[in-house]
mmCIF file of C-alpha atoms in Angstrom:
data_model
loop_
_atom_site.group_PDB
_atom_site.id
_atom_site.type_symbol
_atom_site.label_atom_id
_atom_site.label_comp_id
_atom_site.label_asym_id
_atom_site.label_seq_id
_atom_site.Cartn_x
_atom_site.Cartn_y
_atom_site.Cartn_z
ATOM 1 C CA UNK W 20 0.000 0.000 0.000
ATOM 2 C CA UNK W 21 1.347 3.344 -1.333
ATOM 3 C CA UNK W 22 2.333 6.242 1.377
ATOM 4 C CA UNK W 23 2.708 8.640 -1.441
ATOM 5 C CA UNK W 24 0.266 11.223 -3.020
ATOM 6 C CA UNK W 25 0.880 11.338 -6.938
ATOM 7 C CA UNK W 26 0.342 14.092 -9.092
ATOM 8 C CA UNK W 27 0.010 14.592 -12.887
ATOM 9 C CA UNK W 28 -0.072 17.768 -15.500
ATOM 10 C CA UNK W 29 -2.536 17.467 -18.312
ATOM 11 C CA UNK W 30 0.818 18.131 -20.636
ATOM 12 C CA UNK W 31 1.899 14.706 -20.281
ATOM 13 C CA UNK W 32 -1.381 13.793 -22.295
ATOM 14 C CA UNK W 33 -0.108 15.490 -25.762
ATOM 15 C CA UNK W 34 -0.519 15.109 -29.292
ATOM 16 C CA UNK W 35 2.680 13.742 -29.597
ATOM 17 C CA UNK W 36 4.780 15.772 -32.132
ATOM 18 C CA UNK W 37 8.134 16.006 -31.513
ATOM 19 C CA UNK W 38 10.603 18.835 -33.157
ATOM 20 C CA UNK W 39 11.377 16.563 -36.476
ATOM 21 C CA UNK W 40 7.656 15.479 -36.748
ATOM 22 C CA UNK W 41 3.883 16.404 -37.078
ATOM 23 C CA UNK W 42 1.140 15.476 -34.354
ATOM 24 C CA UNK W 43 0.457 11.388 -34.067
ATOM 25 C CA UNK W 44 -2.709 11.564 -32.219
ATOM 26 C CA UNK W 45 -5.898 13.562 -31.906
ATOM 27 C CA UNK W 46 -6.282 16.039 -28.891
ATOM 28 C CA UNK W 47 -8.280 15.083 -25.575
ATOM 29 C CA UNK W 48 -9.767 17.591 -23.745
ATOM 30 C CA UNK W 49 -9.143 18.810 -20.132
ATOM 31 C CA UNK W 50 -12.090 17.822 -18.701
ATOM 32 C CA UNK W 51 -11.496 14.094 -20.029
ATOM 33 C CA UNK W 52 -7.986 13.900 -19.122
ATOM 34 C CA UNK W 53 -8.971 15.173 -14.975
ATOM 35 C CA UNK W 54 -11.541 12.454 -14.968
ATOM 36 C CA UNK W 55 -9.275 9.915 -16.486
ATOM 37 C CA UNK W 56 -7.055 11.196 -14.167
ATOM 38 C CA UNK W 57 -8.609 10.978 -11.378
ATOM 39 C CA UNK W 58 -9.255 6.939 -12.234
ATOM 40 C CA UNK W 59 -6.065 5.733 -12.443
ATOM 41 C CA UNK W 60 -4.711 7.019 -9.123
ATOM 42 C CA UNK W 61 -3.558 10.770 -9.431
ATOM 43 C CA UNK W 62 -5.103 13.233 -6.634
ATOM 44 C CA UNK W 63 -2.614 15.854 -7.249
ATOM 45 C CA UNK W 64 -3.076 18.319 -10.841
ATOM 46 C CA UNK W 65 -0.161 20.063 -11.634
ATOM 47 C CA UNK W 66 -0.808 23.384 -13.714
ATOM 48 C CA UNK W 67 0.699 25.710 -16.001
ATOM 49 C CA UNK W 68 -1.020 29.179 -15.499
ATOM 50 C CA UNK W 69 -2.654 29.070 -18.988
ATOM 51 C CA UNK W 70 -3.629 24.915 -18.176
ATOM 52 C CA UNK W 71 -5.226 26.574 -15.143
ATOM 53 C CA UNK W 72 -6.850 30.055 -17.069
ATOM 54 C CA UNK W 73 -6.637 29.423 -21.018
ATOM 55 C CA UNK W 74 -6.090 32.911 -23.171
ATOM 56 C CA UNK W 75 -5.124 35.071 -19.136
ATOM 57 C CA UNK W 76 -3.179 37.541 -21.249
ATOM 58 C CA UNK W 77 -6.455 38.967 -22.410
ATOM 59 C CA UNK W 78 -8.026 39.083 -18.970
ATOM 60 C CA UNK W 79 -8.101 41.573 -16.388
ATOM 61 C CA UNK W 80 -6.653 40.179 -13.269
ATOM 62 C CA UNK W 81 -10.090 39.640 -11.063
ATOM 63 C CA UNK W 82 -11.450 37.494 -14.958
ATOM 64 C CA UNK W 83 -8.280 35.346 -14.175
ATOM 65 C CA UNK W 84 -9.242 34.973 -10.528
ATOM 66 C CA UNK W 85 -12.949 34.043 -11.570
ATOM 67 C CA UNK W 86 -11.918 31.580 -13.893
ATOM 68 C CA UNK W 87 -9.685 30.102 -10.940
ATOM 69 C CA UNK W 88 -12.655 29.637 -8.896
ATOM 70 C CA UNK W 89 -14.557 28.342 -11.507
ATOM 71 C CA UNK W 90 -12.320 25.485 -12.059
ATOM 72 C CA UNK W 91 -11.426 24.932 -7.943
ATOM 73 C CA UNK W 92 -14.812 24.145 -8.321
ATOM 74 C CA UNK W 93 -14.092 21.361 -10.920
ATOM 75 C CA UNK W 94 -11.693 20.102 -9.137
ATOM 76 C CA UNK W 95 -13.273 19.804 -5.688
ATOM 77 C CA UNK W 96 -15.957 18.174 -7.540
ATOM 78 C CA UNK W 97 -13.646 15.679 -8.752
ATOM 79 C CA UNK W 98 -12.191 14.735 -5.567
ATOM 80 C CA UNK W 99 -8.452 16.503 -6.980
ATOM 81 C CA UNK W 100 -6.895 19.253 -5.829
ATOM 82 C CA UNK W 101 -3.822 21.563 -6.984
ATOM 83 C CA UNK W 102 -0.312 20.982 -6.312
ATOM 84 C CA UNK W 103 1.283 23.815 -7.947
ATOM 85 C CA UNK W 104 0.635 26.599 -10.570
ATOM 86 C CA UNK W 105 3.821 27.366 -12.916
ATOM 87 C CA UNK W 106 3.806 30.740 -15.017
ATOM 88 C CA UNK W 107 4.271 29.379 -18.534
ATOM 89 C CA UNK W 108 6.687 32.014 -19.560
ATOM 90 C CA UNK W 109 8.550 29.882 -22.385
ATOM 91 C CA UNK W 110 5.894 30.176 -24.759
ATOM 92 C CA UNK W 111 5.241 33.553 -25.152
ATOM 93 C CA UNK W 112 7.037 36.004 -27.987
ATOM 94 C CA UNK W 113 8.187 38.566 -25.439
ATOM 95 C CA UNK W 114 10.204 35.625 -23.100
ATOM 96 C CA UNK W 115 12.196 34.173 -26.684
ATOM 97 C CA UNK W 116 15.492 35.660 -24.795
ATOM 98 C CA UNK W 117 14.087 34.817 -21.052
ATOM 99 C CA UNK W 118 11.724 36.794 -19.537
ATOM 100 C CA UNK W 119 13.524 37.375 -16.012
ATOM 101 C CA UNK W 120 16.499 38.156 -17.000
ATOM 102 C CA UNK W 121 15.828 39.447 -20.795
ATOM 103 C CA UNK W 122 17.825 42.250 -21.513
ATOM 104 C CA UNK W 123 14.497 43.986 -22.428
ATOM 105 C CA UNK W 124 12.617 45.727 -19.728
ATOM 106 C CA UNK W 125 9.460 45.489 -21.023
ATOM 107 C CA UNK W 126 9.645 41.395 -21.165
ATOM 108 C CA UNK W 127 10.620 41.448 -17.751
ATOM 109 C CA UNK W 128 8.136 43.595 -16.692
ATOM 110 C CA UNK W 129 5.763 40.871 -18.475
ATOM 111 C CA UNK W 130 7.191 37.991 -17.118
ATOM 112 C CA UNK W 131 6.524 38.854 -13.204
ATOM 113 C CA UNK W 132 3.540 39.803 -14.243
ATOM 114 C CA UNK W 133 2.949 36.360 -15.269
ATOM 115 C CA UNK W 134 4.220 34.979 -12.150
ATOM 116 C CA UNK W 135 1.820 37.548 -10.075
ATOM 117 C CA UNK W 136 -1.041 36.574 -11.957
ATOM 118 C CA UNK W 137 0.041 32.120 -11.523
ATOM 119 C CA UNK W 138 0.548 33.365 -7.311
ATOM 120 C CA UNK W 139 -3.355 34.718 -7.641
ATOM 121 C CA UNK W 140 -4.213 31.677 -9.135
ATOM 122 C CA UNK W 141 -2.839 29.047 -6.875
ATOM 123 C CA UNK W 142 -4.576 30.994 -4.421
ATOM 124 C CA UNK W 143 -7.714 30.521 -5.750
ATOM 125 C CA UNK W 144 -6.987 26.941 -6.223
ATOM 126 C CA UNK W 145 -5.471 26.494 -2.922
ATOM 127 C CA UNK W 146 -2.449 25.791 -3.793
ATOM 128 C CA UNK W 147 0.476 27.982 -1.509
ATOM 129 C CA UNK W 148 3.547 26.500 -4.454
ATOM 130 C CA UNK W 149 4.652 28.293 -7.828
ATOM 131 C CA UNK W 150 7.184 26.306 -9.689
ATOM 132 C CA UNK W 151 9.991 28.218 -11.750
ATOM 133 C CA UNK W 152 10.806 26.207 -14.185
ATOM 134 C CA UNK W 153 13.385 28.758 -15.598
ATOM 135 C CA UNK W 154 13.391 27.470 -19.104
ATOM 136 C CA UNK W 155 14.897 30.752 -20.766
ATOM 137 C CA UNK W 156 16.824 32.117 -18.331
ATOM 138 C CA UNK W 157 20.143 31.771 -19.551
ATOM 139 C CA UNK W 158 22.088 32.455 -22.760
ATOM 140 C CA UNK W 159 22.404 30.515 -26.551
ATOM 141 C CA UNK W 160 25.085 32.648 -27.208
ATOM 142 C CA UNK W 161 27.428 32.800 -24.081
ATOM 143 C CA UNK W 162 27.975 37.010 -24.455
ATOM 144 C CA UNK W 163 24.418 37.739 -24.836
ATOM 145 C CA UNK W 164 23.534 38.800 -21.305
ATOM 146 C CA UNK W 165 25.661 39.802 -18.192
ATOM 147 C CA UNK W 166 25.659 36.624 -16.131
ATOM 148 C CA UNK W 167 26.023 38.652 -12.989
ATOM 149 C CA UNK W 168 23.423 40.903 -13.734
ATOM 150 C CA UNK W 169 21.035 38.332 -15.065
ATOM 151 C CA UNK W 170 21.242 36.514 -11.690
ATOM 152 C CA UNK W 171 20.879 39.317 -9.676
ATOM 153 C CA UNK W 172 17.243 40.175 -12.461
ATOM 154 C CA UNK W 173 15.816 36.792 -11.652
ATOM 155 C CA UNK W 174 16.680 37.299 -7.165
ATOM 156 C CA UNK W 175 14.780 40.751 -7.746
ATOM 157 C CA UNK W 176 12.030 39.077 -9.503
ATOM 158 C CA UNK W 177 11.927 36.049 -6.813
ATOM 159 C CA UNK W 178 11.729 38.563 -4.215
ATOM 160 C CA UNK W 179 8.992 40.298 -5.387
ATOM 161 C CA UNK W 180 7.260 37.003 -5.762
ATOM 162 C CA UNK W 181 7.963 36.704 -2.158
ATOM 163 C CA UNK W 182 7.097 40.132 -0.929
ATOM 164 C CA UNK W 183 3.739 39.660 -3.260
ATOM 165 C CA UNK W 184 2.105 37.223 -1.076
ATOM 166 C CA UNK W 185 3.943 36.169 2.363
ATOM 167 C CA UNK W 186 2.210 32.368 2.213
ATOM 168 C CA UNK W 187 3.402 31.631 -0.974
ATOM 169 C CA UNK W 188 6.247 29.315 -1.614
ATOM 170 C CA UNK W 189 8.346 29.415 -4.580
ATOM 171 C CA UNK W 190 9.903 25.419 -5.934
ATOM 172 C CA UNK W 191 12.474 25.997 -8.501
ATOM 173 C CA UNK W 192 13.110 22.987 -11.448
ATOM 174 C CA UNK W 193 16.494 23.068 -12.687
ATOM 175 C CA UNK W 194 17.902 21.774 -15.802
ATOM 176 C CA UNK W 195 20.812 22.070 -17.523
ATOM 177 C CA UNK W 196 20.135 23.008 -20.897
ATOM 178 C CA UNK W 197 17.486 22.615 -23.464
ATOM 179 C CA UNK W 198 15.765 25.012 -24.574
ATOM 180 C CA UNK W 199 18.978 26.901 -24.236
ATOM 181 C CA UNK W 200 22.283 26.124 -24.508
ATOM 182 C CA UNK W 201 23.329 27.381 -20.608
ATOM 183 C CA UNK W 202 21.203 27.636 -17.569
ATOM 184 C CA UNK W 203 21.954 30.705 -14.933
ATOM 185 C CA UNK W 204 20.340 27.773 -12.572
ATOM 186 C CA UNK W 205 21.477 24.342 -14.029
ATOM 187 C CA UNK W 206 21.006 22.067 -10.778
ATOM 188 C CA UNK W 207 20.110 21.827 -7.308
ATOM 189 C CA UNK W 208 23.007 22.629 -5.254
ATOM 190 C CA UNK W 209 22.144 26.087 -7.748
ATOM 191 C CA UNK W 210 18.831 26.625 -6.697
ATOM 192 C CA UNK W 211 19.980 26.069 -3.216
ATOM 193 C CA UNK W 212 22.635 28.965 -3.665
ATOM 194 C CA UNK W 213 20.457 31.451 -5.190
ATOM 195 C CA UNK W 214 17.658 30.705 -2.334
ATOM 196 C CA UNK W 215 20.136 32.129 0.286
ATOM 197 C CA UNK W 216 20.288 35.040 -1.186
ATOM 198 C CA UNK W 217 16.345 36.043 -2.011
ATOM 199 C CA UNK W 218 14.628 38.103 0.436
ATOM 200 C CA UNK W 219 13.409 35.193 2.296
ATOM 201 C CA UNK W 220 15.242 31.632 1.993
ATOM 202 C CA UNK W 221 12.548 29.809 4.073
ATOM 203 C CA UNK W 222 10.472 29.795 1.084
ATOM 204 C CA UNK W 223 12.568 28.959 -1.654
ATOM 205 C CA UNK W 224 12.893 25.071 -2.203
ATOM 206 C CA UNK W 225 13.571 22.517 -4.944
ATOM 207 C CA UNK W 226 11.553 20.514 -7.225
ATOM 208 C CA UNK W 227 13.830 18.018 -8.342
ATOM 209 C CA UNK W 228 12.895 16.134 -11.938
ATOM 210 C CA UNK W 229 14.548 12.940 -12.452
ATOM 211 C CA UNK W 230 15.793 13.656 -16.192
ATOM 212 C CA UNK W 231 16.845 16.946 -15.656
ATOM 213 C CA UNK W 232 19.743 15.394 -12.896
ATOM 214 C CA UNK W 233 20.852 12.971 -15.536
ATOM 215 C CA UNK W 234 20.964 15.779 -18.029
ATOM 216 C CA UNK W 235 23.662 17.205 -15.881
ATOM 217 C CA UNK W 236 25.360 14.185 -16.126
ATOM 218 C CA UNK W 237 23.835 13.599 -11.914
ATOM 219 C CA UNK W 238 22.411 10.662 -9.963
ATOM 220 C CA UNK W 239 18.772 11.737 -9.145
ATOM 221 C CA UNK W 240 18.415 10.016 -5.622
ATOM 222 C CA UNK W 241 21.812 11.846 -4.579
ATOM 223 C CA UNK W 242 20.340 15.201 -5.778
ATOM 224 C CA UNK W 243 17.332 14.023 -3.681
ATOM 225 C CA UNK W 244 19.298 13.389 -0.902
ATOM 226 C CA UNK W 245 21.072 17.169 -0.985
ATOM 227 C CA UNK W 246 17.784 18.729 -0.892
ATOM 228 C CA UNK W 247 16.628 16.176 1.928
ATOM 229 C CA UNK W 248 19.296 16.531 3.562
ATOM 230 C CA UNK W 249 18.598 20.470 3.873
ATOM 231 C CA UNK W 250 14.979 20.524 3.926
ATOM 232 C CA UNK W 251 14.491 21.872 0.508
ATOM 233 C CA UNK W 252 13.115 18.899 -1.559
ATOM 234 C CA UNK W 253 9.385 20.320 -2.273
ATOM 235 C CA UNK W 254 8.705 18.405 -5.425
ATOM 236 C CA UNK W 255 9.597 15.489 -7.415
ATOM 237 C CA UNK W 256 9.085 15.087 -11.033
ATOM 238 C CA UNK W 257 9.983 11.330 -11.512
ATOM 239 C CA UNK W 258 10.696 9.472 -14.701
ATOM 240 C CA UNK W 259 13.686 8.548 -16.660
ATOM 241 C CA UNK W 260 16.457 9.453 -19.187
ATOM 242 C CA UNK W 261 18.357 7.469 -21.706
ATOM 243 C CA UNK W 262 21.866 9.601 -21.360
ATOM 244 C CA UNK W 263 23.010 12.782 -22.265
ATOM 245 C CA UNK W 264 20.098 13.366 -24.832
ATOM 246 C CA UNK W 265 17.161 16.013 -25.365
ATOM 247 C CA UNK W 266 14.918 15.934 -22.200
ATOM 248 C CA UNK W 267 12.497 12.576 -23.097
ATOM 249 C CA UNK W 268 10.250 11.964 -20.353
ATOM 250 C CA UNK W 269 10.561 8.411 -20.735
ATOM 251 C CA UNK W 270 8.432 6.552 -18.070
ATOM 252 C CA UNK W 271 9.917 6.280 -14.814
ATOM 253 C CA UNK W 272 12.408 3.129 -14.392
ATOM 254 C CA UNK W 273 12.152 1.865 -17.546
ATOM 255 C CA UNK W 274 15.899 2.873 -18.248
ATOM 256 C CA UNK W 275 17.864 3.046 -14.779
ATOM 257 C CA UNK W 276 15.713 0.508 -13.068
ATOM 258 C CA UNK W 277 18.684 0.895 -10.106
ATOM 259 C CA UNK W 278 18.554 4.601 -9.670
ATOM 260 C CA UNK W 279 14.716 4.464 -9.684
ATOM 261 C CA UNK W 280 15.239 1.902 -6.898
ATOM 262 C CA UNK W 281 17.333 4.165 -5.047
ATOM 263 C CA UNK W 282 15.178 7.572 -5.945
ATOM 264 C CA UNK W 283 12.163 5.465 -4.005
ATOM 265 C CA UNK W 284 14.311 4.144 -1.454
ATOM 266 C CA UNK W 285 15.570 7.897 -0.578
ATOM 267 C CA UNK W 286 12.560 9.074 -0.571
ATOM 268 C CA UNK W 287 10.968 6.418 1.899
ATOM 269 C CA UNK W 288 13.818 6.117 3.580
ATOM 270 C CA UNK W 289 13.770 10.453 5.074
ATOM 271 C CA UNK W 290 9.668 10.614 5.039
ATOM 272 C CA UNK W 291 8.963 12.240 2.054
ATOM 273 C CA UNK W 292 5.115 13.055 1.837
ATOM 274 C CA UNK W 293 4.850 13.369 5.035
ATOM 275 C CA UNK W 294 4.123 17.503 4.912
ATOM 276 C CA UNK W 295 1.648 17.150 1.932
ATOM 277 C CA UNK W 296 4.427 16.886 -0.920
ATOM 278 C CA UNK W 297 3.538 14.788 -4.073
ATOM 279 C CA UNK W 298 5.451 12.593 -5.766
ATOM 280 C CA UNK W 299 5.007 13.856 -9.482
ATOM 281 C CA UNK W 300 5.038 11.982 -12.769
ATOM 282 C CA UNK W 301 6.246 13.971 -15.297
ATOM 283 C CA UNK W 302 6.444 11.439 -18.369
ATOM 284 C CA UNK W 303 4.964 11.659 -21.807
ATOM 285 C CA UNK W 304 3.998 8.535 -24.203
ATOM 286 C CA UNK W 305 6.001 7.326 -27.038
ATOM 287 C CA UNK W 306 5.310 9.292 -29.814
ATOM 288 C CA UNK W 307 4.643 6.589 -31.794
ATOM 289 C CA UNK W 308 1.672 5.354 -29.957
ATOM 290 C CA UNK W 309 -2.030 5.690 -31.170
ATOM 291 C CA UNK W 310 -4.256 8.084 -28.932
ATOM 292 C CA UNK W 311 -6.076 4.623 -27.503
ATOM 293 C CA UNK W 312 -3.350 4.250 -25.289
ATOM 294 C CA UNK W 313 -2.924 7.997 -24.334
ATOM 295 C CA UNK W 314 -2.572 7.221 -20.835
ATOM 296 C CA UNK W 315 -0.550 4.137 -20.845
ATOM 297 C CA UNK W 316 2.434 5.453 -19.972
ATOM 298 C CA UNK W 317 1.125 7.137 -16.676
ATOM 299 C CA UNK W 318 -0.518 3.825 -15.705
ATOM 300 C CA UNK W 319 2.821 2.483 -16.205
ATOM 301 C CA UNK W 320 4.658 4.687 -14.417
ATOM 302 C CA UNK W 321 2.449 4.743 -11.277
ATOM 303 C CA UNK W 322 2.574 0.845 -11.451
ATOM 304 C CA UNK W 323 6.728 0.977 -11.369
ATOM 305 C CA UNK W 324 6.711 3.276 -8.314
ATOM 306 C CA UNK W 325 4.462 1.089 -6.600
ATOM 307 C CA UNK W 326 6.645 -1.927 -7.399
ATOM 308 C CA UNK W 327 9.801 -0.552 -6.397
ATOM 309 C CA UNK W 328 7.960 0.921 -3.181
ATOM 310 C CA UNK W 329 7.671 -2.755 -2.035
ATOM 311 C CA UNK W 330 10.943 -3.746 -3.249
ATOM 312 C CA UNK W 331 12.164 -0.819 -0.313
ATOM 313 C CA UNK W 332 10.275 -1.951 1.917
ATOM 314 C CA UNK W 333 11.579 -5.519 1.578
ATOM 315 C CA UNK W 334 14.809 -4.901 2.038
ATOM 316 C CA UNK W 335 16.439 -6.071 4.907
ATOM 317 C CA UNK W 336 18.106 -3.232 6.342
ATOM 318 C CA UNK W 337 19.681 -5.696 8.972
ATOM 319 C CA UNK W 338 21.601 -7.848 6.147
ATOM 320 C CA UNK W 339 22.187 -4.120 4.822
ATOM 321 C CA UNK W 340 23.764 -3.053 7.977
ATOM 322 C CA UNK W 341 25.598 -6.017 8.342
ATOM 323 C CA UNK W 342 27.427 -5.342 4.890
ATOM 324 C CA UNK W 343 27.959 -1.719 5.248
ATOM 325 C CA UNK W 344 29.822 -2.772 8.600
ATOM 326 C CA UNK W 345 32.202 -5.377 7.196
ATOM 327 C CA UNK W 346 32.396 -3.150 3.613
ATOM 328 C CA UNK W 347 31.338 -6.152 1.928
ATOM 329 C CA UNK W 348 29.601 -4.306 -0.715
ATOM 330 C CA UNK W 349 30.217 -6.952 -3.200
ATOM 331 C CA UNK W 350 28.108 -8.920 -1.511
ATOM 332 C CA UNK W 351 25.606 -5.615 -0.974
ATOM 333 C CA UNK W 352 25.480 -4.965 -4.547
ATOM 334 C CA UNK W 353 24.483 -8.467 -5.127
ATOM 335 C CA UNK W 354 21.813 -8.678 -2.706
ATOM 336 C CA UNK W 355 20.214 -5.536 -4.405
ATOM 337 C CA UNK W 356 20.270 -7.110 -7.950
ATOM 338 C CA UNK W 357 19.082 -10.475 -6.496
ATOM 339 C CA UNK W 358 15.939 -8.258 -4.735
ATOM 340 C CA UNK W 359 15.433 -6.274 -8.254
ATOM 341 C CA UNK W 360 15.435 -9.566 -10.143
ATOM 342 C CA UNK W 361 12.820 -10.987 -7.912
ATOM 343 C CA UNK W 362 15.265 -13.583 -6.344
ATOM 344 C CA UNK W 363 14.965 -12.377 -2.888
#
């Protein structure tokens, strides 16, 4: 029996077109996708700001708050509730160069205004988390922006985030690269470093995806651990990576079935859920699969966590001890396999 909360985003239901190719299957609406959701196991919705209020840069800010309501609403009738509410700044043609640390004033000025609008809106949904994920913010050509001063742009924008509403929280996703070329905030022990130096640290956490570590050549469940290890691990996005590629989203485990062993072993292992976080499942289907089995890949996911959960809990952690005492971890790393291959 699962101890974790899961959470989805209706992006990882997509048409699947990739950046060499056209759209493979037909479109499924919101509403379907929170009810289909909601029957394989997810309690947790994870929004962009425009997932959350479609078309909010023609809207005044109180229409954006309305439409909030309206679909709190939804979700409370659904049994589901918000996890977090992420401006969706990457899209937009004033953010092509960033939008927090563009060297135009006007696209920053539109970017935290953005972010504002996503804090009003996990309000309404009752949600106290914005993710960053900080997709622009950095440089395809390495003299295009002051590094210095870009970092200090994005801390000014954080802390007016912060100073905008004192209950919100703000969980920044690093990754390396992709869609730019160099990332002001490529990895945790990053975020970390630019949290201690916003307006209020307390509030500034990590959600950590499991692709986006292996991207920067990282073992998830040790970038898990750092954040653990300073209270800072707000979020997981879990799935999987097959090396140093574009960011795939494969479904969790199905490439580094030992690191996804030891991602849910960390993670059980220091309590994690037990303030209200989710574990998240970022992971998006093979492109080549008809829209019939749209949701496979979540199903498959979900089932993969729950498998490895009882592999942790199987383990004997007095055999464990026993080798970690004698530094037999020959005979460690064999008992692992043995317990992954279903021969303990």
């Amino acid at each position: 029996m699962t101890n974790f909360k899961f959470s989805v985003g209706p992006w990882n239901v997509h048409e699947g077109a990739d950046a060499f190719g056209p759209d493979v299957r037909s479109t499924i609406s919101f509403d379907q996708k929170l009810r289909k959701f909601k029957e394989i196991g997810f309690t947790g919705i994870q929004f962009h700001d425009d997932d959350a209020v479609p078309d909010m840069n023609d809207l005044s800010e109180q229409q954006i708050k309305s439409r909030a309501r309206d679909l709190k609403q939804s979700l409370d009738d659904l049994g589901l509730e918000a996890e977090f509410v992420a401006p969706r700044l990457w899209m937009d043609a004033r953010t092509i160069d960033g939008g927090f640390t563009s060297n135009s004033a006007s696209d920053r000025e539109f970017a935290l205004w953005r972010a504002l609008r996503s804090i009003d809106i996990a309000k309404e949904l009752g949600s106290d988390r914005l993710v960053l994920w900080l997709a622009r913010e950095g440089t395809l050509c390495a003299e295009s922006k002051d590094p210095v001063l870009s970092l200090q742009r994005l801390r000014e924008a954080v802390n007016a985030m912060l100073a905008y509403d004192p209950g919100i929280r703000i969980l920044i996703e690093p990754k390396p690269n992709e869609p730019i070329d160099r990332s002001f905030v490529p990895t945790v022990g990053h975020v970390l470093g630019f949290a201690g130096g916003t307006a209020d640290p307390a509030r500034v956490g990590v959600l950590l995806e499991s692709a986006h570590a292996v991207l920067a050549g990282l073992e998830p469940s040790l970038e898990m651990a750092f954040c653990l290890a300073q209270g800072k691990l707000w979020g997981v996005h879990l799935n999987d990576q097959n090396g140093l590629r574009y960011d795939q989203d494969k479904s969790f485990g199905v490439e580094n079935l030992r690191s996804a062993f030891n991602q849910i072993k960390v993670l059980i292992d220091n309590g994690y859920g037990s303030n209200g976080e989710y574990v998240g499942l970022d992971v998006k289907a093979m492109r080549t699969q008809p829209v019939e089995t749209s949701f496979t890949h979540l199903e498959n996911s979900l089932k993969i966590v729950k498998l490895l959960e009882a592999k942790v809990r199987r383990l004997n952690t007095d055999l464990v001890s026993r080798y970690r005492d004698s530094r037999n971890y020959e005979a460690l790393e064999m008992y692992v396999m043995e317990l992954l291959l279903g021969e303990n």
